[in-house]
Amino acid sequence: MTQYRIAPSILSADFARLGEEVRNVIAAGADLIHFDVMDNHYVPNLTVGPLVCQAIRPHVSVPIDVHLMVKPVDRIIPDFAKAGADIITFHPEGSEHIDRSLQLIRDHGCKAGLVFNPATPLHCLEHVMDKLDIILLMSVNPGFGGQAFIPHTLEKVKQVRRMIDASGRDIMLEVDGGIKAANIAEVARAGADTFVAGSAIFSQPDYHAAIAQMRAELAKV
Ligand code: DX5
Ligand code: ZN
């Protein structure tokens, strides 16, 4: 049976109370904390860096899943590893040498992954499958929370699920953008096992109820 993971994205949390927000969402059942890093260069928005990751680390009892939407990536990878990241993913467009960046993440003791935008082709995957612990598929264009799920992403999820199964490797398949209780089961049926959700959790008054509703949908898959 697939082990499903729910990864609340802090992008929609109250940044003035971030420690409390992550403690609350973990108490509500989060499996990972998804940490969105934006640089106003690779994506048209600016968020937080390693200092904030380090600041929340003592409040977080689950893995921190750092999603780098930055270009270039290599300079900042060691800083996030030292700041307590457990997983680090980046977009292939953010690195001149994808294999080297993946190895850099692994050399720093973190799980490594690649992120693909809705229109980014998957061809580099076949060359680096042995260096991947996670593949993250964007179901919105990166840069903002609260956008609508792009339906054609589901085909890509199915395609990557087939590639992972054929590899025989234990690689997480995470989907990010526009996930909510109303569509999470469909995304799981396409083959995802890890679900990022920002606005669908942090906009709700009761985080426990929001996560429980998602798990109830996943139980039907
Ligand atoms: C978008 C980020 C997402 C975002 C998801 O660039 O990578 O993690 O926070 O937000 P929702 O769940 O609101 O679409
Ligand atoms: Zn993200």
Coordinates of C-alpha atoms and ligand atoms in Angstrom, one line a residue:
M1 CA 0.0 0.0 0.0
T2 CA 1.3 3.4 -0.9
Q3 CA 2.4 5.6 1.9
Y4 CA 1.0 9.1 1.2
R5 CA 2.7 12.2 2.6
I6 CA 1.2 15.6 3.0
A7 CA 3.7 18.5 2.8
P8 CA 2.2 21.9 3.8
S9 CA 3.9 24.8 2.0
I10 CA 4.9 27.6 4.3
L11 CA 4.4 30.0 1.5
S12 CA 0.8 30.5 2.7
A13 CA 1.7 30.6 6.4
D14 CA 1.8 33.7 8.5
F15 CA 5.5 34.6 8.3
A16 CA 5.3 36.8 11.4
R17 CA 4.5 33.7 13.4
L18 CA 6.4 31.0 11.4
G19 CA 7.6 28.9 14.3
E20 CA 4.1 28.6 15.7
E21 CA 2.7 28.0 12.3
V22 CA 5.0 25.0 11.6
R23 CA 4.5 23.6 15.1
N24 CA 0.7 23.8 14.6
V25 CA 0.7 22.2 11.1
I26 CA 2.9 19.4 12.3
A27 CA 0.6 18.8 15.3
A28 CA -2.2 18.7 12.7
G29 CA -0.6 15.8 10.9
A30 CA 2.0 17.2 8.3
D31 CA 4.5 14.6 7.2
L32 CA 7.0 17.2 5.7
I33 CA 7.4 20.9 5.8
H34 CA 7.7 22.3 2.2
F35 CA 10.0 25.3 2.2
D36 CA 9.7 27.4 -1.0
V37 CA 12.7 29.4 -1.9
M38 CA 12.3 32.1 -4.6
D39 CA 14.9 34.5 -5.9
N40 CA 13.1 37.1 -8.0
H41 CA 15.2 35.9 -10.9
Y42 CA 14.3 32.3 -11.8
V43 CA 10.8 33.1 -10.6
P44 CA 9.1 36.5 -10.3
N45 CA 8.8 36.5 -6.5
L46 CA 11.1 36.6 -3.5
T47 CA 10.8 34.6 -0.3
V48 CA 13.2 33.3 2.3
G49 CA 16.7 31.8 2.6
P50 CA 18.8 29.5 4.8
L51 CA 18.6 31.8 7.8
V52 CA 14.8 31.3 8.0
C53 CA 15.3 27.5 7.5
Q54 CA 17.7 27.5 10.4
A55 CA 15.4 29.6 12.5
I56 CA 12.4 27.2 12.1
R57 CA 14.6 24.0 12.4
P58 CA 14.2 23.7 16.2
H59 CA 10.4 23.9 15.7
V60 CA 10.2 21.2 13.1
S61 CA 10.1 17.5 14.0
V62 CA 9.5 16.2 10.5
P63 CA 11.8 16.5 7.4
I64 CA 12.2 19.9 5.8
D65 CA 11.6 19.7 2.1
V66 CA 13.5 22.7 0.5
H67 CA 12.2 23.6 -3.0
L68 CA 14.8 25.8 -4.7
M69 CA 13.3 28.2 -7.3
V70 CA 16.6 29.9 -7.8
K71 CA 19.2 30.3 -10.4
P72 CA 22.1 29.4 -10.1
V73 CA 21.6 26.7 -7.4
D74 CA 25.1 25.4 -6.5
R75 CA 26.2 28.3 -4.3
I76 CA 23.2 28.1 -2.0
I77 CA 22.9 24.3 -1.6
P78 CA 25.5 23.9 1.1
D79 CA 24.0 26.7 3.1
F80 CA 20.6 25.0 3.1
A81 CA 22.2 21.7 4.1
K82 CA 23.9 23.4 7.1
A83 CA 20.6 25.2 7.9
G84 CA 18.9 21.8 8.5
A85 CA 17.3 20.8 5.2
D86 CA 16.5 17.1 4.8
I87 CA 15.5 17.2 1.1
I88 CA 16.7 19.7 -1.5
T89 CA 15.1 19.9 -4.9
F90 CA 15.9 22.3 -7.8
H91 CA 14.7 23.0 -11.3
P92 CA 17.0 21.7 -14.1
E93 CA 16.9 25.2 -15.6
G94 CA 18.6 26.5 -12.5
S95 CA 21.8 24.4 -12.9
E96 CA 24.4 24.3 -15.7
H97 CA 25.5 20.9 -14.5
I98 CA 22.5 18.9 -13.2
D99 CA 24.4 15.8 -12.3
R100 CA 27.0 17.8 -10.3
S101 CA 24.3 19.8 -8.4
L102 CA 22.5 16.5 -7.5
Q103 CA 25.8 15.1 -6.2
L104 CA 26.5 18.2 -4.3
I105 CA 23.2 17.8 -2.4
R106 CA 23.9 14.2 -1.7
D107 CA 27.5 15.0 -0.6
H108 CA 26.0 17.3 2.0
G109 CA 23.9 14.4 3.4
C110 CA 20.5 15.5 2.0
K111 CA 18.0 13.7 -0.2
A112 CA 18.1 15.1 -3.7
G113 CA 15.5 15.8 -6.3
L114 CA 14.6 17.6 -9.6
V115 CA 11.6 19.7 -10.2
F116 CA 9.8 20.0 -13.5
N117 CA 7.5 22.9 -14.5
P118 CA 4.3 22.1 -16.4
A119 CA 6.0 22.7 -19.7
T120 CA 9.5 21.5 -18.9
P121 CA 10.4 18.2 -20.7
L122 CA 11.5 15.2 -18.7
H123 CA 14.4 14.0 -20.9
C124 CA 17.2 14.7 -18.4
L125 CA 15.6 12.2 -16.0
E126 CA 16.8 9.1 -17.7
H127 CA 20.4 10.2 -17.1
V128 CA 20.2 10.9 -13.4
M129 CA 17.6 8.4 -12.1
D130 CA 20.3 6.8 -9.9
K131 CA 21.0 10.1 -8.1
L132 CA 17.3 10.9 -7.3
D133 CA 15.4 10.4 -4.1
I134 CA 12.5 12.5 -5.2
I135 CA 10.9 13.9 -8.3
L136 CA 8.7 17.0 -7.9
L137 CA 6.2 17.9 -10.6
M138 CA 4.8 21.4 -10.7
S139 CA 1.1 21.5 -11.3
V140 CA 1.2 25.3 -11.6
N141 CA 3.8 27.7 -12.9
P142 CA 6.2 28.4 -10.0
G143 CA 6.2 31.7 -8.1
F144 CA 3.0 32.0 -6.3
G145 CA 0.6 30.2 -4.0
G146 CA -3.1 29.9 -4.6
Q147 CA -3.1 29.2 -8.3
A148 CA -5.4 26.7 -10.0
F149 CA -4.1 23.1 -10.7
I150 CA -3.2 22.7 -14.4
P151 CA -5.0 19.5 -15.5
H152 CA -2.6 18.3 -18.2
T153 CA 0.0 17.7 -15.4
L154 CA -1.8 14.5 -14.6
E155 CA -0.5 12.9 -17.7
K156 CA 3.0 13.9 -16.6
V157 CA 2.4 12.3 -13.2
K158 CA 1.4 9.1 -14.9
Q159 CA 4.5 9.2 -17.1
V160 CA 6.9 9.7 -14.2
R161 CA 5.2 7.0 -12.2
R162 CA 5.9 4.6 -15.0
M163 CA 9.5 5.7 -15.2
I164 CA 10.0 5.3 -11.4
D165 CA 8.4 1.9 -11.4
A166 CA 10.6 0.8 -14.3
S167 CA 13.7 2.0 -12.5
G168 CA 12.9 -0.2 -9.5
R169 CA 14.2 2.6 -7.3
D170 CA 12.5 4.0 -4.2
I171 CA 11.9 7.6 -5.5
M172 CA 9.2 9.8 -4.0
L173 CA 6.8 11.4 -6.5
E174 CA 5.7 14.8 -5.2
V175 CA 3.2 17.2 -6.9
D176 CA 3.1 20.9 -6.1
G177 CA 0.5 23.5 -6.9
G178 CA -3.3 23.8 -6.6
I179 CA -3.7 20.7 -4.5
K180 CA -6.8 20.5 -2.3
A181 CA -9.2 17.9 -0.9
A182 CA -11.3 18.1 -4.1
N183 CA -8.5 16.9 -6.4
I184 CA -5.9 15.1 -4.2
A185 CA -7.4 11.6 -4.9
E186 CA -7.2 12.2 -8.6
V187 CA -3.5 13.2 -8.3
A188 CA -2.8 10.1 -6.2
R189 CA -4.5 7.8 -8.7
A190 CA -2.2 9.3 -11.4
G191 CA 0.7 8.0 -9.3
A192 CA 1.8 10.7 -6.8
D193 CA 2.6 9.8 -3.2
T194 CA 3.6 13.2 -1.8
F195 CA 1.3 16.3 -1.9
V196 CA 2.3 19.9 -1.4
A197 CA -0.5 22.1 -0.2
G198 CA -0.1 25.7 0.8
S199 CA -3.3 27.8 0.5
A200 CA -5.6 24.7 0.9
I201 CA -4.2 24.2 4.5
F202 CA -3.0 27.6 5.7
S203 CA -6.2 29.4 4.6
Q204 CA -8.3 27.2 6.8
P205 CA -9.0 28.0 10.4
D206 CA -8.5 24.3 11.4
Y207 CA -5.3 22.8 10.0
H208 CA -6.1 19.4 11.5
A209 CA -9.5 19.3 9.7
A210 CA -7.9 20.4 6.4
I211 CA -5.3 17.6 6.5
A212 CA -7.8 15.1 7.8
Q213 CA -10.1 15.8 4.9
M214 CA -7.2 15.3 2.5
R215 CA -6.3 12.0 4.1
A216 CA -10.0 10.9 4.0
E217 CA -9.9 11.5 0.2
L218 CA -6.6 9.6 -0.1
A219 CA -8.1 6.6 1.8
K220 CA -10.6 6.2 -1.1
V221 CA -7.9 5.7 -3.7
Ligands
DX5_1 C1 4.7 27.6 -6.0 C2 5.2 26.9 -4.8 C3 4.2 26.1 -4.1 C4 3.0 26.8 -3.5 C5 1.8 26.0 -3.6 O1 5.7 28.2 -6.7 O2 6.2 26.0 -5.2 O3 4.8 25.2 -3.2 O4 3.3 27.3 -2.2 O5 0.8 26.7 -3.1 P1 -0.7 26.2 -3.3 O6 -0.9 24.9 -2.6 O7 -1.5 27.3 -2.7 O8 -0.9 26.1 -4.8
ZN2 ZN 7.0 24.4 -3.8

